[in-house]
Tab-separated table of N, CA and C in Angstrom:
chain	number	residue	atom	x	y	z
A	1	MET	N	24.086	25.760	7.243
A	1	MET	CA	23.713	24.913	8.523
A	1	MET	C	22.860	24.247	8.471
A	2	ALA	N	22.701	22.671	9.035
A	2	ALA	CA	22.075	21.531	8.907
A	2	ALA	C	20.707	22.035	8.885
A	3	SER	N	19.612	20.573	8.870
A	3	SER	CA	18.697	20.497	9.181
A	3	SER	C	18.115	19.660	9.742
A	4	SER	N	17.234	19.269	10.471
A	4	SER	CA	17.137	18.193	10.998
A	4	SER	C	15.392	18.474	11.415
A	5	GLY	N	14.797	17.354	10.448
A	5	GLY	CA	13.691	17.762	10.803
A	5	GLY	C	12.196	18.654	10.248
A	6	GLY	N	13.175	19.512	9.789
A	6	GLY	CA	12.955	20.698	9.284
A	6	GLY	C	13.227	21.968	9.713
A	7	ALA	N	13.983	21.440	11.052
A	7	ALA	CA	14.589	22.351	12.296
A	7	ALA	C	16.290	23.152	11.681
A	8	THR	N	16.372	23.689	11.679
A	8	THR	CA	17.646	24.663	11.342
A	8	THR	C	18.279	24.124	12.217
A	9	VAL	N	19.479	23.746	12.616
A	9	VAL	CA	20.436	23.256	13.791
A	9	VAL	C	21.507	24.136	13.571
A	10	THR	N	21.424	25.579	14.642
A	10	THR	CA	22.544	26.320	14.550
A	10	THR	C	24.231	25.790	15.838
A	11	ALA	N	25.110	26.472	15.343
A	11	ALA	CA	26.210	26.733	16.545
A	11	ALA	C	25.703	27.220	17.381
A	12	ALA	N	24.890	27.850	17.765
A	12	ALA	CA	24.303	28.471	18.742
A	12	ALA	C	23.534	27.380	19.909
A	13	SER	N	22.543	26.641	18.911
A	13	SER	CA	21.847	25.801	19.365
A	13	SER	C	22.421	24.787	20.018
A	14	LEU	N	23.405	24.163	19.353
A	14	LEU	CA	24.916	23.150	19.508
A	14	LEU	C	25.050	23.049	21.072
A	15	ILE	N	25.865	24.351	21.383
A	15	ILE	CA	26.287	24.647	22.664
A	15	ILE	C	25.105	25.066	23.289
A	16	GLN	N	24.349	25.107	23.080
A	16	GLN	CA	23.753	25.431	24.294
A	16	GLN	C	23.264	23.626	24.537
A	17	THR	N	23.249	23.349	23.741
A	17	THR	CA	22.730	22.010	23.979
A	17	THR	C	24.110	21.070	24.353
A	18	ALA	N	25.287	21.380	23.942
A	18	ALA	CA	26.253	20.677	25.026
A	18	ALA	C	26.561	21.903	26.535
A	19	ASN	N	26.246	22.931	26.477
A	19	ASN	CA	25.871	23.117	28.095
A	19	ASN	C	25.135	22.422	28.767
A	20	GLN	N	23.949	22.001	28.154
A	20	GLN	CA	22.682	21.119	28.940
A	20	GLN	C	23.345	20.045	29.856
A	21	ALA	N	24.250	19.716	28.446
A	21	ALA	CA	24.755	18.268	28.883
A	21	ALA	C	25.839	18.300	29.632
A	22	GLN	N	26.761	19.083	29.810
A	22	GLN	CA	27.533	19.709	30.749
A	22	GLN	C	27.059	19.683	32.492
A	23	ALA	N	25.577	20.907	32.471
A	23	ALA	CA	24.731	20.537	33.513
A	23	ALA	C	24.358	19.050	33.996
A	24	TYR	N	24.340	18.373	32.930
A	24	TYR	CA	23.918	17.579	33.344
A	24	TYR	C	24.310	16.412	34.333
A	25	TYR	N	25.395	16.317	33.762
A	25	TYR	CA	26.724	15.400	34.699
A	25	TYR	C	27.422	15.773	35.529
A	26	THR	N	27.431	17.291	35.223
A	26	THR	CA	27.893	17.765	36.741
A	26	THR	C	27.257	17.919	37.990
A	27	GLN	N	26.024	17.780	37.742
A	27	GLN	CA	25.283	17.679	38.262
A	27	GLN	C	24.284	16.230	38.784
A	28	ASN	N	24.551	15.780	38.751
A	28	ASN	CA	24.509	13.879	38.386
A	28	ASN	C	25.475	13.254	37.904
A	29	PRO	N	26.805	13.062	38.391
A	29	PRO	CA	27.970	12.708	38.329
A	29	PRO	C	27.851	11.207	38.818
A	30	GLY	N	26.888	10.544	39.365
A	30	GLY	CA	27.149	8.657	39.294
A	30	GLY	C	26.146	8.303	39.057
A	31	SER	N	25.267	9.166	38.073
A	31	SER	CA	23.922	8.570	37.260
A	31	SER	C	24.761	7.461	35.792
A	32	GLY	N	24.119	6.831	35.294
A	32	GLY	CA	23.997	5.925	34.863
A	32	GLY	C	24.198	6.734	33.419
A	33	ASN	N	23.639	7.854	33.292
A	33	ASN	CA	23.541	8.736	32.353
A	33	ASN	C	24.554	9.830	31.884
A	34	ALA	N	25.802	9.713	32.587
A	34	ALA	CA	26.613	10.584	32.885
A	34	ALA	C	27.427	10.563	31.878
A	35	ALA	N	28.027	9.210	31.746
A	35	ALA	CA	29.387	9.388	30.588
A	35	ALA	C	28.700	9.716	29.062
A	36	GLU	N	27.566	9.367	28.723
A	36	GLU	CA	26.582	9.456	27.984
A	36	GLU	C	26.414	10.953	27.532
A	37	ALA	N	26.161	11.837	28.858
A	37	ALA	CA	25.799	13.173	28.614
A	37	ALA	C	27.751	14.081	28.291
A	38	ARG	N	28.459	13.193	28.767
A	38	ARG	CA	29.455	13.825	28.273
A	38	ARG	C	29.956	13.981	27.009
A	39	GLU	N	29.661	12.576	26.275
A	39	GLU	CA	29.654	12.454	25.169
A	39	GLU	C	28.950	13.029	24.036
A	40	GLN	N	27.813	13.747	24.271
A	40	GLN	CA	26.840	14.579	23.747
A	40	GLN	C	27.266	15.826	23.934
A	41	GLU	N	27.912	16.504	25.279
A	41	GLU	CA	28.391	17.733	25.584
A	41	GLU	C	29.509	17.290	23.845
A	42	ILE	N	30.569	16.712	24.233
A	42	ILE	CA	31.814	16.787	23.022
A	42	ILE	C	31.268	17.022	21.155
A	43	LEU	N	30.351	15.611	20.906
A	43	LEU	CA	29.392	15.642	19.702
A	43	LEU	C	29.141	17.010	19.309
A	44	ALA	N	28.010	17.664	20.630
A	44	ALA	CA	27.884	18.344	20.190
A	44	ALA	C	28.764	20.167	19.659
A	45	LEU	N	29.772	19.718	20.775
A	45	LEU	CA	30.798	21.098	20.340
A	45	LEU	C	31.800	21.060	19.501
A	46	ILE	N	31.544	19.642	18.437
A	46	ILE	CA	32.166	19.325	16.858
A	46	ILE	C	31.736	19.656	16.635
A	47	ALA	N	29.664	19.257	16.579
A	47	ALA	CA	29.172	19.659	15.445
A	47	ALA	C	29.111	21.609	15.253
A	48	ALA	N	29.436	22.067	16.143
A	48	ALA	CA	28.808	23.465	16.489
A	48	ALA	C	30.174	24.083	15.531
A	49	ALA	N	31.876	23.236	15.890
A	49	ALA	CA	32.949	23.862	15.647
A	49	ALA	C	32.602	23.703	13.640
A	50	GLU	N	31.741	22.394	13.314
A	50	GLU	CA	31.925	22.336	11.865
A	50	GLU	C	30.803	23.020	10.951
A	51	ARG	N	30.400	23.670	12.234
A	51	ARG	CA	29.202	24.591	11.708
A	51	ARG	C	30.201	26.358	11.527
A	52	GLY	N	31.048	26.019	12.219
A	52	GLY	CA	32.172	27.812	11.651
A	52	GLY	C	32.196	27.971	13.401
A	53	ASP	N	31.945	27.558	14.400
A	53	ASP	CA	31.789	28.501	15.451
A	53	ASP	C	33.589	27.751	16.336
A	54	ARG	N	34.131	28.899	16.594
A	54	ARG	CA	35.907	28.604	17.029
A	54	ARG	C	35.426	28.937	18.309
A	55	THR	N	34.680	29.310	19.015
A	55	THR	CA	34.155	29.886	20.505
A	55	THR	C	35.166	28.534	21.625
A	56	GLN	N	34.656	27.985	21.024
A	56	GLN	CA	34.158	26.645	22.487
A	56	GLN	C	35.954	25.706	22.632
A	57	ALA	N	36.788	25.791	21.180
A	57	ALA	CA	37.832	25.340	20.579
A	57	ALA	C	38.443	24.766	22.104
A	58	ALA	N	38.507	25.519	23.195
A	58	ALA	CA	39.786	25.215	24.380
A	58	ALA	C	38.592	24.050	24.898
A	59	LEU	N	37.909	24.831	25.026
A	59	LEU	CA	36.466	23.610	26.307
A	59	LEU	C	36.886	22.149	25.504
A	60	LEU	N	36.557	22.686	24.425
A	60	LEU	CA	36.289	20.866	23.564
A	60	LEU	C	37.971	20.380	23.604
A	61	ALA	N	38.770	20.551	23.546
A	61	ALA	CA	39.806	19.903	23.525
A	61	ALA	C	40.151	19.545	25.024
A	62	GLN	N	40.139	20.224	26.229
A	62	GLN	CA	40.177	19.718	27.518
A	62	GLN	C	38.975	18.534	27.849
A	63	ALA	N	37.655	18.551	27.223
A	63	ALA	CA	36.918	17.828	27.130
A	63	ALA	C	37.214	16.137	26.935
A	64	VAL	N	37.419	16.869	25.491
A	64	VAL	CA	37.976	15.138	24.691
A	64	VAL	C	39.163	14.273	25.354
A	65	GLN	N	40.412	15.014	25.687
A	65	GLN	CA	41.494	14.937	26.733
A	65	GLN	C	40.624	14.289	28.010
A	66	ARG	N	40.064	14.522	28.980
A	66	ARG	CA	39.328	13.921	30.027
A	66	ARG	C	38.511	12.897	29.337
A	67	PHE	N	37.602	13.139	28.678
A	67	PHE	CA	36.915	12.042	28.662
A	67	PHE	C	37.446	10.571	27.972
A	68	LYS	N	38.384	11.252	26.939
A	68	LYS	CA	39.041	9.265	26.838
A	68	LYS	C	40.204	9.192	26.874
A	69	GLY	N	40.620	9.973	28.204
A	69	GLY	CA	41.191	9.172	29.604
A	69	GLY	C	40.894	8.597	30.628
A	70	ASP	N	39.662	8.406	30.542
A	70	ASP	CA	38.563	8.114	31.718
A	70	ASP	C	37.847	6.472	31.139
A	71	ALA	N	39.005	6.083	31.867
A	71	ALA	CA	38.843	4.034	31.793
A	71	ALA	C	36.996	4.194	32.684
A	72	SER	N	36.664	5.373	33.161
A	72	SER	CA	35.612	4.245	33.630
A	72	SER	C	34.204	4.462	32.941
A	73	VAL	N	34.444	5.196	31.674
A	73	VAL	CA	33.518	5.639	30.611
A	73	VAL	C	33.466	4.442	29.921
A	74	PRO	N	32.489	3.528	29.057
A	74	PRO	CA	32.983	2.357	27.891
A	74	PRO	C	33.840	3.404	26.976
A	75	GLU	N	34.800	2.115	26.309
A	75	GLU	CA	35.710	1.921	25.239
A	75	GLU	C	35.097	2.862	24.285
A	76	HIS	N	34.595	2.173	23.949
A	76	HIS	CA	33.579	2.965	22.409
A	76	HIS	C	33.021	4.471	22.255
A	77	LEU	N	32.318	4.704	23.626
A	77	LEU	CA	32.152	6.136	23.775
A	77	LEU	C	33.497	7.053	24.012
A	78	ARG	N	34.336	6.423	24.555
A	78	ARG	CA	35.367	6.948	24.437
A	78	ARG	C	36.580	7.302	22.798
A	79	PHE	N	36.072	6.207	22.259
A	79	PHE	CA	36.371	6.149	20.897
A	79	PHE	C	35.944	7.424	19.871
A	80	VAL	N	34.326	7.188	20.585
A	80	VAL	CA	33.922	7.576	19.325
A	80	VAL	C	33.898	9.433	19.189
A	81	ALA	N	34.160	9.667	20.811
A	81	ALA	CA	34.537	11.319	20.763
A	81	ALA	C	35.928	11.588	20.449
A	82	ALA	N	37.014	10.509	20.865
A	82	ALA	CA	38.035	11.021	20.038
A	82	ALA	C	38.158	10.890	18.516
A	83	SER	N	38.135	9.930	18.155
A	83	SER	CA	38.059	10.193	16.712
A	83	SER	C	37.472	10.828	15.987
A	84	ARG	N	36.090	11.314	16.342
A	84	ARG	CA	35.457	12.633	15.796
A	84	ARG	C	36.192	13.980	16.027
A	85	ALA	N	36.574	14.157	17.251
A	85	ALA	CA	37.779	15.311	17.477
A	85	ALA	C	38.971	15.495	16.332
A	86	ASN	N	39.235	14.064	16.154
A	86	ASN	CA	40.842	14.109	15.342
A	86	ASN	C	40.180	14.367	13.873
A	87	GLU	N	39.463	14.069	13.408
A	87	GLU	CA	38.798	14.026	12.484
A	87	GLU	C	38.499	15.759	11.951
A	88	LEU	N	37.916	16.221	12.955
A	88	LEU	CA	37.121	17.688	12.997
A	88	LEU	C	38.858	18.540	12.503
A	89	ALA	N	39.748	18.107	13.381
A	89	ALA	CA	41.351	18.767	13.627
A	89	ALA	C	41.813	18.903	12.006
A	90	ILE	N	41.796	17.749	11.702
A	90	ILE	CA	42.265	17.392	10.504
A	90	ILE	C	41.417	18.048	9.182
A	91	GLU	N	40.380	18.043	9.317
A	91	GLU	CA	39.467	18.636	7.972
A	91	GLU	C	39.509	20.415	8.534
A	92	GLN	N	39.849	20.999	9.755
A	92	GLN	CA	39.945	22.282	9.981
A	92	GLN	C	41.478	22.460	9.889
A	93	THR	N	42.224	21.983	9.453
A	93	THR	CA	43.654	22.185	9.338
A	93	THR	C	43.482	22.904	7.875
A	94	PRO	N	44.003	24.018	8.067
A	94	PRO	CA	43.861	24.671	6.376
A	94	PRO	C	45.283	24.741	5.259
A	95	GLY	N	44.689	25.193	4.159
A	95	GLY	CA	46.459	24.651	3.097
A	95	GLY	C	46.622	23.249	3.088
A	96	GLN	N	45.900	22.018	3.743
A	96	GLN	CA	46.496	20.909	2.955
A	96	GLN	C	46.290	20.384	1.787
A	97	THR	N	46.932	19.338	1.111
A	97	THR	CA	46.433	18.925	-0.340
A	97	THR	C	46.223	18.125	0.179
A	98	ARG	N	45.416	16.942	-1.048
A	98	ARG	CA	44.873	15.585	-0.565
A	98	ARG	C	45.446	14.778	0.186
A	99	ALA	N	46.759	14.687	-0.647
A	99	ALA	CA	48.021	13.556	0.319
A	99	ALA	C	48.449	14.276	1.478
A	100	GLN	N	48.723	15.511	2.378
A	100	GLN	CA	48.575	15.842	3.053
A	100	GLN	C	47.530	15.290	4.164
A	101	ARG	N	46.353	15.614	3.960
A	101	ARG	CA	45.102	14.837	4.336
A	101	ARG	C	45.110	13.585	4.745
A	102	LEU	N	45.659	13.141	3.433
A	102	LEU	CA	45.196	11.458	3.754
A	102	LEU	C	46.267	10.955	4.746
A	103	ALA	N	47.060	11.427	4.727
A	103	ALA	CA	48.844	11.299	5.719
A	103	ALA	C	48.202	11.434	7.256
A	104	ALA	N	47.361	12.509	7.008
A	104	ALA	CA	47.113	12.782	8.505
A	104	ALA	C	46.364	11.707	9.072
A	105	TYR	N	44.881	11.604	8.208
A	105	TYR	CA	43.682	10.354	8.581
A	105	TYR	C	44.618	8.809	9.065
A	106	TRP	N	45.681	8.684	8.222
A	106	TRP	CA	46.415	7.442	8.605
A	106	TRP	C	47.359	7.621	9.558
A	107	GLN	N	47.350	8.492	9.824
A	107	GLN	CA	48.176	8.414	11.882
A	107	GLN	C	47.131	9.093	12.725
A	108	SER	N	46.213	8.954	12.258
A	108	SER	CA	44.695	9.325	13.307
A	108	SER	C	44.349	8.059	13.588
A	109	ALA	N	44.175	7.548	12.485
A	109	ALA	CA	43.501	6.031	12.602
A	109	ALA	C	45.006	5.018	13.122
A	110	LEU	N	46.494	5.561	13.022
A	110	LEU	CA	47.097	4.166	13.949
A	110	LEU	C	47.247	4.638	15.330
A	111	ALA	N	46.787	6.585	15.862
A	111	ALA	CA	47.320	6.989	16.511
A	111	ALA	C	45.438	6.128	17.796
A	112	MET	N	44.501	6.070	17.110
A	112	MET	CA	43.258	5.774	17.446
A	112	MET	C	43.914	3.789	17.796
A	113	ILE	N	44.090	3.057	17.229
A	113	ILE	CA	44.459	1.619	17.297
A	113	ILE	C	45.283	1.761	18.572
A	114	ALA	N	46.397	2.492	18.418
A	114	ALA	CA	47.235	2.431	19.986
A	114	ALA	C	46.271	2.959	21.357
A	115	GLN	N	45.404	3.603	21.213
A	115	GLN	CA	44.263	4.142	22.354
A	115	GLN	C	43.433	3.289	22.601
A	116	PHE	N	42.980	2.031	21.108
A	116	PHE	CA	41.843	1.881	21.186
A	116	PHE	C	41.913	0.260	20.599
A	117	PRO	N	42.865	-0.684	20.775
A	117	PRO	CA	43.133	-1.636	20.123
A	117	PRO	C	41.829	-2.647	19.790
A	118	THR	N	40.851	-2.486	20.270
A	118	THR	CA	39.518	-3.523	20.407
A	118	THR	C	38.643	-2.890	19.177
A	119	GLU	N	38.707	-1.757	19.048
A	119	GLU	CA	37.577	-0.832	18.080
A	119	GLU	C	38.295	-1.081	16.842
A	120	PRO	N	36.967	-1.507	15.988
A	120	PRO	CA	37.401	-2.108	14.163
A	120	PRO	C	37.497	-0.769	13.449
A	121	ALA	N	36.940	-0.035	13.876
A	121	ALA	CA	36.912	1.190	12.971
A	121	ALA	C	38.311	1.689	12.459
A	122	PRO	N	39.175	2.345	13.022
A	122	PRO	CA	40.700	2.553	13.023
A	122	PRO	C	41.115	1.472	11.894
A	123	TYR	N	40.690	0.076	11.404
A	123	TYR	CA	41.711	-0.781	11.128
A	123	TYR	C	41.099	-0.700	9.469
A	124	TRP	N	39.379	-0.813	9.737
A	124	TRP	CA	38.922	-0.156	8.323
A	124	TRP	C	39.701	1.022	7.730
A	125	ALA	N	39.470	1.826	8.898
A	125	ALA	CA	39.958	3.243	8.218
A	125	ALA	C	41.340	3.063	6.782
A	126	LEU	N	42.361	2.260	7.817
A	126	LEU	CA	43.554	2.188	7.217
A	126	LEU	C	43.209	1.132	5.811
A	127	LEU	N	42.349	0.146	6.178
A	127	LEU	CA	42.051	-0.684	4.645
A	127	LEU	C	42.043	0.402	4.075
A	128	ALA	N	40.742	1.334	4.018
A	128	ALA	CA	40.390	2.181	2.665
A	128	ALA	C	41.343	2.998	2.755
A	129	LEU	N	42.113	3.722	3.023
A	129	LEU	CA	43.178	4.514	2.699
A	129	LEU	C	43.932	4.104	1.917
A	130	ALA	N	45.013	2.280	2.177
A	130	ALA	CA	45.289	2.300	1.911
A	130	ALA	C	45.190	1.511	0.186
A	131	ARG	N	43.822	1.240	0.101
A	131	ARG	CA	42.964	0.821	-0.866
A	131	ARG	C	42.814	2.240	-2.181
A	132	ASP	N	42.920	3.352	-1.550
A	132	ASP	CA	42.381	4.301	-2.127
A	132	ASP	C	43.820	5.316	-2.275
A	133	GLU	N	45.096	4.587	-1.613
A	133	GLU	CA	45.953	4.947	-2.794
A	133	GLU	C	46.517	4.949	-4.031
A	134	PRO	N	47.069	6.143	-4.237
A	134	PRO	CA	47.400	5.735	-6.030
A	134	PRO	C	48.373	5.215	-6.014
A	135	ASP	N	49.706	5.519	-5.507
A	135	ASP	CA	50.869	5.100	-5.663
A	135	ASP	C	51.203	3.542	-4.897
A	136	ALA	N	51.633	2.809	-6.151
A	136	ALA	CA	50.987	0.952	-5.566
A	136	ALA	C	52.664	0.542	-4.601
A	137	ALA	N	53.603	1.310	-4.799
A	137	ALA	CA	54.712	1.149	-3.915
A	137	ALA	C	54.155	1.710	-2.316
A	138	ALA	N	53.472	2.795	-2.183
A	138	ALA	CA	53.119	3.539	-0.995
A	138	ALA	C	52.005	2.463	-0.081
A	139	ALA	N	50.989	2.139	-1.496
A	139	ALA	CA	49.952	1.131	-0.899
A	139	ALA	C	50.388	-0.163	-0.015
A	140	SER	N	51.793	-0.921	-0.933
A	140	SER	CA	52.140	-1.872	-0.199
A	140	SER	C	52.585	-1.398	1.033
A	141	THR	N	53.334	-0.796	1.058
A	141	THR	CA	53.818	-0.436	2.234
A	141	THR	C	52.789	-0.331	3.588
A	142	GLN	N	51.702	0.436	3.483
A	142	GLN	CA	50.696	0.792	4.080
A	142	GLN	C	50.058	-0.437	4.353
A	143	VAL	N	50.209	-1.240	2.957
A	143	VAL	CA	49.251	-2.756	3.762
A	143	VAL	C	50.009	-3.682	4.796
A	144	SER	N	51.446	-3.432	4.396
A	144	SER	CA	52.015	-4.164	4.920
A	144	SER	C	51.769	-3.898	6.323
A	145	THR	N	52.389	-2.651	7.083
A	145	THR	CA	52.253	-1.937	8.144
A	145	THR	C	50.782	-2.193	9.195
A	146	LEU	N	49.441	-2.245	8.187
A	146	LEU	CA	48.050	-2.591	8.970
A	146	LEU	C	48.103	-3.822	9.037
A	147	LEU	N	48.995	-5.087	7.918
A	147	LEU	CA	48.741	-6.654	8.170
A	147	LEU	C	49.832	-6.441	9.843
A	148	ALA	N	50.744	-5.717	10.081
A	148	ALA	CA	51.847	-5.994	11.341
A	148	ALA	C	50.859	-5.516	13.052
A	149	LEU	N	50.064	-5.421	12.123
A	149	LEU	CA	49.286	-4.324	13.938
A	149	LEU	C	48.789	-5.778	14.517
């Protein structure tokens, strides 16, 4: 469990935070803070899953799908939620080798670029992955792919 300023943050408290965020944006859909509340819901559900809770997986998947496809939400908020959900999925995939995990991160970054081409983070992620690639030929291919974007 994580600690925040001395208080232990549990999966249950994060789910409660997600529920409160959902209640807020449901009751106040026209609020200027509704998009941020939707993002907060997703990030709280992700944090709960990182702490071992699997009870909200379907709700999280639905919330991310709706959120990242909602053009009324600022792109950066959609990107953060979608990329964090991708990271969670990669990290929770059992039995992956390091190479498989890195390949999954590469594919995730490419998907984020396709969806959010103005966000710089996935380009930096690809560069870091290529830099850390131990196989020189594979790294060269990765850099060529990155430069072609």
